[in-house]
mmCIF file of C-alpha atoms in Angstrom:
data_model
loop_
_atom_site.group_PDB
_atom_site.id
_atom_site.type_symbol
_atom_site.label_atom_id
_atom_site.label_comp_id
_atom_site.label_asym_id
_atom_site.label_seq_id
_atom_site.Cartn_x
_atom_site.Cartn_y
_atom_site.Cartn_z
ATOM 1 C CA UNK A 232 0.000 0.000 0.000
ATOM 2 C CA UNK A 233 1.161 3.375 -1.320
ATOM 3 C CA UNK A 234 0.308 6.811 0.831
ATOM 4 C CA UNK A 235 1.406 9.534 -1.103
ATOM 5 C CA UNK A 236 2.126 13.050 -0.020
ATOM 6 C CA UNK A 237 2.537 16.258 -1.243
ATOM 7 C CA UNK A 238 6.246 16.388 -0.110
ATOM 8 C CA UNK A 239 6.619 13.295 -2.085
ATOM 9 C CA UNK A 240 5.797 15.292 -5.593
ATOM 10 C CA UNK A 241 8.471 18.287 -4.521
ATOM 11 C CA UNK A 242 11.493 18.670 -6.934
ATOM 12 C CA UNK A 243 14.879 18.797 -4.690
ATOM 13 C CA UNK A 244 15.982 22.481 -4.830
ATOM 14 C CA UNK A 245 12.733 23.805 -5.529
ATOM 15 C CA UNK A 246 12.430 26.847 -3.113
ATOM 16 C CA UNK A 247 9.282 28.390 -4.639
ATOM 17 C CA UNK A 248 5.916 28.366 -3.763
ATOM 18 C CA UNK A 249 3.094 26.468 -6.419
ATOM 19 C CA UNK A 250 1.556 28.915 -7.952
ATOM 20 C CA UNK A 251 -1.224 31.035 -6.355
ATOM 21 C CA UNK A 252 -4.740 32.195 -7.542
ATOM 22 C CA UNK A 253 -4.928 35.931 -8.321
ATOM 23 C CA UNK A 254 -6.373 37.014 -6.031
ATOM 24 C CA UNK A 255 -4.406 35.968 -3.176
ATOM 25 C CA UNK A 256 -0.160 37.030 -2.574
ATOM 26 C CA UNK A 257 2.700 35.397 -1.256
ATOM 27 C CA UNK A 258 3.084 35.119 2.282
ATOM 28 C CA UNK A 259 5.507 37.754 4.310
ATOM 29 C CA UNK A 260 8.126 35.558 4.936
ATOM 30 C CA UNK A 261 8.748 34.658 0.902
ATOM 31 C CA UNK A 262 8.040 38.496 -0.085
ATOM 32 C CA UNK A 263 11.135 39.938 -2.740
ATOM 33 C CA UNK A 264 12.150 42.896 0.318
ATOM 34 C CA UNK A 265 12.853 40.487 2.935
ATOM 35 C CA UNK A 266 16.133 38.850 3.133
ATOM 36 C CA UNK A 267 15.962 34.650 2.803
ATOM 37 C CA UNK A 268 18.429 34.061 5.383
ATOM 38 C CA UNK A 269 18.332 35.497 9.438
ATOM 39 C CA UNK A 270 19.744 38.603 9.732
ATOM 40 C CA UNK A 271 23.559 38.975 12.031
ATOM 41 C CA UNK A 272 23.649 39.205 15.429
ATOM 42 C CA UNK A 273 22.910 42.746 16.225
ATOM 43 C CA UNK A 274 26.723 43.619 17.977
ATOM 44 C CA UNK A 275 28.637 40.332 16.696
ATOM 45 C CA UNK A 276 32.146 41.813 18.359
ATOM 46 C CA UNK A 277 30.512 41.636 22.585
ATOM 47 C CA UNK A 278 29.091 38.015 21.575
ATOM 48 C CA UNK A 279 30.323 35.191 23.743
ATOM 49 C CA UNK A 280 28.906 31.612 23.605
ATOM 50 C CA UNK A 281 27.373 30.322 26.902
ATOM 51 C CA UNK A 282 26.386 27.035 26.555
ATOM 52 C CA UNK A 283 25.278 26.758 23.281
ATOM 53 C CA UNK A 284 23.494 30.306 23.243
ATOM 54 C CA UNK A 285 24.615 33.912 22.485
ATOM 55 C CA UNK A 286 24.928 35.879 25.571
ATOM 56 C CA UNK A 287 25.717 39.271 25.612
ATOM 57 C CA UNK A 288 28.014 40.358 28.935
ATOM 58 C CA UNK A 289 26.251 42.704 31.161
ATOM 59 C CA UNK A 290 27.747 45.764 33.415
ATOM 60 C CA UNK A 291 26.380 44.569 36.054
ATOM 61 C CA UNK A 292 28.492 42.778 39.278
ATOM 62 C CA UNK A 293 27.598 39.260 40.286
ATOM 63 C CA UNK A 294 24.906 39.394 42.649
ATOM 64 C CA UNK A 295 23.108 36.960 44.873
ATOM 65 C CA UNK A 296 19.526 38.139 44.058
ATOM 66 C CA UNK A 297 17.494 35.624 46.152
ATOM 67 C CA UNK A 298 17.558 32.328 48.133
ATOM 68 C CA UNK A 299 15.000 29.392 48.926
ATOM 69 C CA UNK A 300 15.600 27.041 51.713
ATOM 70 C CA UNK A 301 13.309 24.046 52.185
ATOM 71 C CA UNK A 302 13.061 20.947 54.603
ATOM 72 C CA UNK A 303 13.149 17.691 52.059
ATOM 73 C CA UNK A 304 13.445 15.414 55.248
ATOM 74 C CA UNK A 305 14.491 15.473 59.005
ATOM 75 C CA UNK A 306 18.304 15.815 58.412
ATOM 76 C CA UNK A 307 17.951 17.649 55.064
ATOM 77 C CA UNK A 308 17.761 20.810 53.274
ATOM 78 C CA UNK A 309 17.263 22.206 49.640
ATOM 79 C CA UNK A 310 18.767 25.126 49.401
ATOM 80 C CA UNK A 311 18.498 27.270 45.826
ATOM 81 C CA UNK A 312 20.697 30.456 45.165
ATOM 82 C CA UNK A 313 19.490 33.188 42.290
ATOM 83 C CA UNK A 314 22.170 35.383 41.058
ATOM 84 C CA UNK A 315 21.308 38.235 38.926
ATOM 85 C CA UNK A 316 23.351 36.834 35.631
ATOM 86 C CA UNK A 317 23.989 33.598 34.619
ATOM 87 C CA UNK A 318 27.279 31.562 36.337
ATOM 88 C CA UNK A 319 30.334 29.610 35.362
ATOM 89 C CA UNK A 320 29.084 26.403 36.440
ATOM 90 C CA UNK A 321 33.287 25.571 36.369
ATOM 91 C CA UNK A 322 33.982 27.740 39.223
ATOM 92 C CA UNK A 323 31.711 26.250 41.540
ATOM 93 C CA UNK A 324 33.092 24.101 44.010
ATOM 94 C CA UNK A 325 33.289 23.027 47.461
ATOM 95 C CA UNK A 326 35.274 25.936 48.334
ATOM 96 C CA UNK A 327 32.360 28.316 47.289
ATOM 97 C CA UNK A 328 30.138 27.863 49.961
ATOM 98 C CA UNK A 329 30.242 27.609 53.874
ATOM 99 C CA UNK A 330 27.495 26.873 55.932
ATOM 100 C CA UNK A 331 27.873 27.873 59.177
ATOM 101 C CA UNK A 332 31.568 27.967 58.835
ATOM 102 C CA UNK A 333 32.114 24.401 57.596
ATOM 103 C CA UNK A 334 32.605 23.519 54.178
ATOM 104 C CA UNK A 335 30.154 21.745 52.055
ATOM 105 C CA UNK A 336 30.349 17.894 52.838
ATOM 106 C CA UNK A 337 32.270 15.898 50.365
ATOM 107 C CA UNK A 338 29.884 14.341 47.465
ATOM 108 C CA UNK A 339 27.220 17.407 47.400
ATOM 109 C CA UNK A 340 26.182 18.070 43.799
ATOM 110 C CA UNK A 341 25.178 21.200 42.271
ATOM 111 C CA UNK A 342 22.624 21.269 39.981
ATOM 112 C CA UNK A 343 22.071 24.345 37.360
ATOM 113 C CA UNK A 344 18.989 25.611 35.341
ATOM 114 C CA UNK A 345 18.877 25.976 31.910
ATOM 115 C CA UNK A 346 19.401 29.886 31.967
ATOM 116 C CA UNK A 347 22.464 29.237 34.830
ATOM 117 C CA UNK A 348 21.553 31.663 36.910
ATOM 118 C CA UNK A 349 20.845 29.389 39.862
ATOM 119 C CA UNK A 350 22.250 26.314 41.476
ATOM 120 C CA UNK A 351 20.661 23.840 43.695
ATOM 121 C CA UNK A 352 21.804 21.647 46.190
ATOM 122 C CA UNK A 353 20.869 19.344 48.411
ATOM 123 C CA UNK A 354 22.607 20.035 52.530
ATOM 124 C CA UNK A 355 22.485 17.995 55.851
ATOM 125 C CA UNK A 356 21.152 20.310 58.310
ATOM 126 C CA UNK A 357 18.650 20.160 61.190
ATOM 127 C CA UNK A 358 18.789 23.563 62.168
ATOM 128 C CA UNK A 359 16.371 25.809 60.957
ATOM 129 C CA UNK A 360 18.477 29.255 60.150
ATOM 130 C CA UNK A 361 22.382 28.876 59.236
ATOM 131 C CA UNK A 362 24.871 31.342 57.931
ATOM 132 C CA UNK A 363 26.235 30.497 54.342
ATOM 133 C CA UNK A 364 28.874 31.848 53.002
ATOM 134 C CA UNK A 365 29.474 32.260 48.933
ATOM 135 C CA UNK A 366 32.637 33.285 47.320
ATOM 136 C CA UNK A 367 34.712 31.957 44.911
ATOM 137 C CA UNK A 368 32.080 31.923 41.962
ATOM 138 C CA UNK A 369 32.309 34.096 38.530
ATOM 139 C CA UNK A 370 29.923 34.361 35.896
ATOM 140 C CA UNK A 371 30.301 33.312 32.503
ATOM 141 C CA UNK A 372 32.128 36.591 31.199
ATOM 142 C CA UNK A 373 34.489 36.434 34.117
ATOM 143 C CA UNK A 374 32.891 38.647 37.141
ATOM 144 C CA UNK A 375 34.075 37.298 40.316
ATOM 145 C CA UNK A 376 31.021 37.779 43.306
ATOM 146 C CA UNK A 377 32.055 39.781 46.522
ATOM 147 C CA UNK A 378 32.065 37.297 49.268
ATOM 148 C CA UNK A 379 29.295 37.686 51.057
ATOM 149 C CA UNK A 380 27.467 35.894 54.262
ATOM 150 C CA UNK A 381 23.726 35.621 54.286
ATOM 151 C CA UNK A 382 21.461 34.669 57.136
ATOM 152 C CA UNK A 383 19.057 31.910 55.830
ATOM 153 C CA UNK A 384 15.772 30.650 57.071
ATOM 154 C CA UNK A 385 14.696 27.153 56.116
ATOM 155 C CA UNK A 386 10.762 26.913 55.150
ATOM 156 C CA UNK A 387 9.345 23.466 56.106
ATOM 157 C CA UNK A 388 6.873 21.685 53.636
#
């Protein structure tokens, strides 16, 4: 059995449209005025590629902008970190963060969003503020963050 389609009937570099009553035009996108192919970045020479997107660097310092703590179980804590641009995920490391001036336990994984401009982890704590410390961390076009100690409360479920 035989389906046929209209791609099947399509002649390989054919990039016109079948022809159109007289009454109607050609769509936008095809008009004569309008360049086939996407236009160039709009300031190609302050482009740098961020994990597989354009990104254009900001004057802005690296920021923490906000921070959610939450109880996952008795003995542990999520704890997610917004910065105002995304981060270097290479520059995070144990060293970047202190909780209550300890280092993170060996084996804690960070885990990034797709923009990069917040990290996740996952902390063993039964207290229900702690001090945390960040330093250490840069964003992608090199800004290093101000060490800086924050006072966080953790929200239970």
């Amino acid at each position: 059995m035989f389906v046929l389609s209209a791609t099947s009937f399509a002649e390989p570099g054919q990039d016109v449209f079948p022809p159109l009553p007289p009454v109607q035009e050609l769509p936008e996108e095809a008009s004569a005025d309008r360049p086939r192919h996407p236009r160039p970045p709009r300031d190609p020479d302050n482009i740098i590629h961020y994990r597989g997107n354009r990104a254009y660097p900001e004057n802005l310092p690296l920021e923490i902008v906000h921070t959610r703590c939450e109880r996952k179980a008795e003995d542990f804590v999520s704890l997610v970190i917004f910065f105002n641009q995304s981060i270097n995920p290479r520059t995070i490391g144990h060293d970047s963060f202190f909780f209550n001036n300890r280092p993170l336990p060996f084996g804690t994984r960070f885990n990034f969003n797709k923009k990069g401009n917040s990290v996740r982890m996952l902390l063993p704590l039964s207290e229900a503020t702690f001090k945390l410390k960040v330093q250490n961390i840069s964003s992608f076009d090199g800004k290093m963050i101000e060490p800086v100690e924050l006072l966080i409360e953790v929200d239970s479920e």
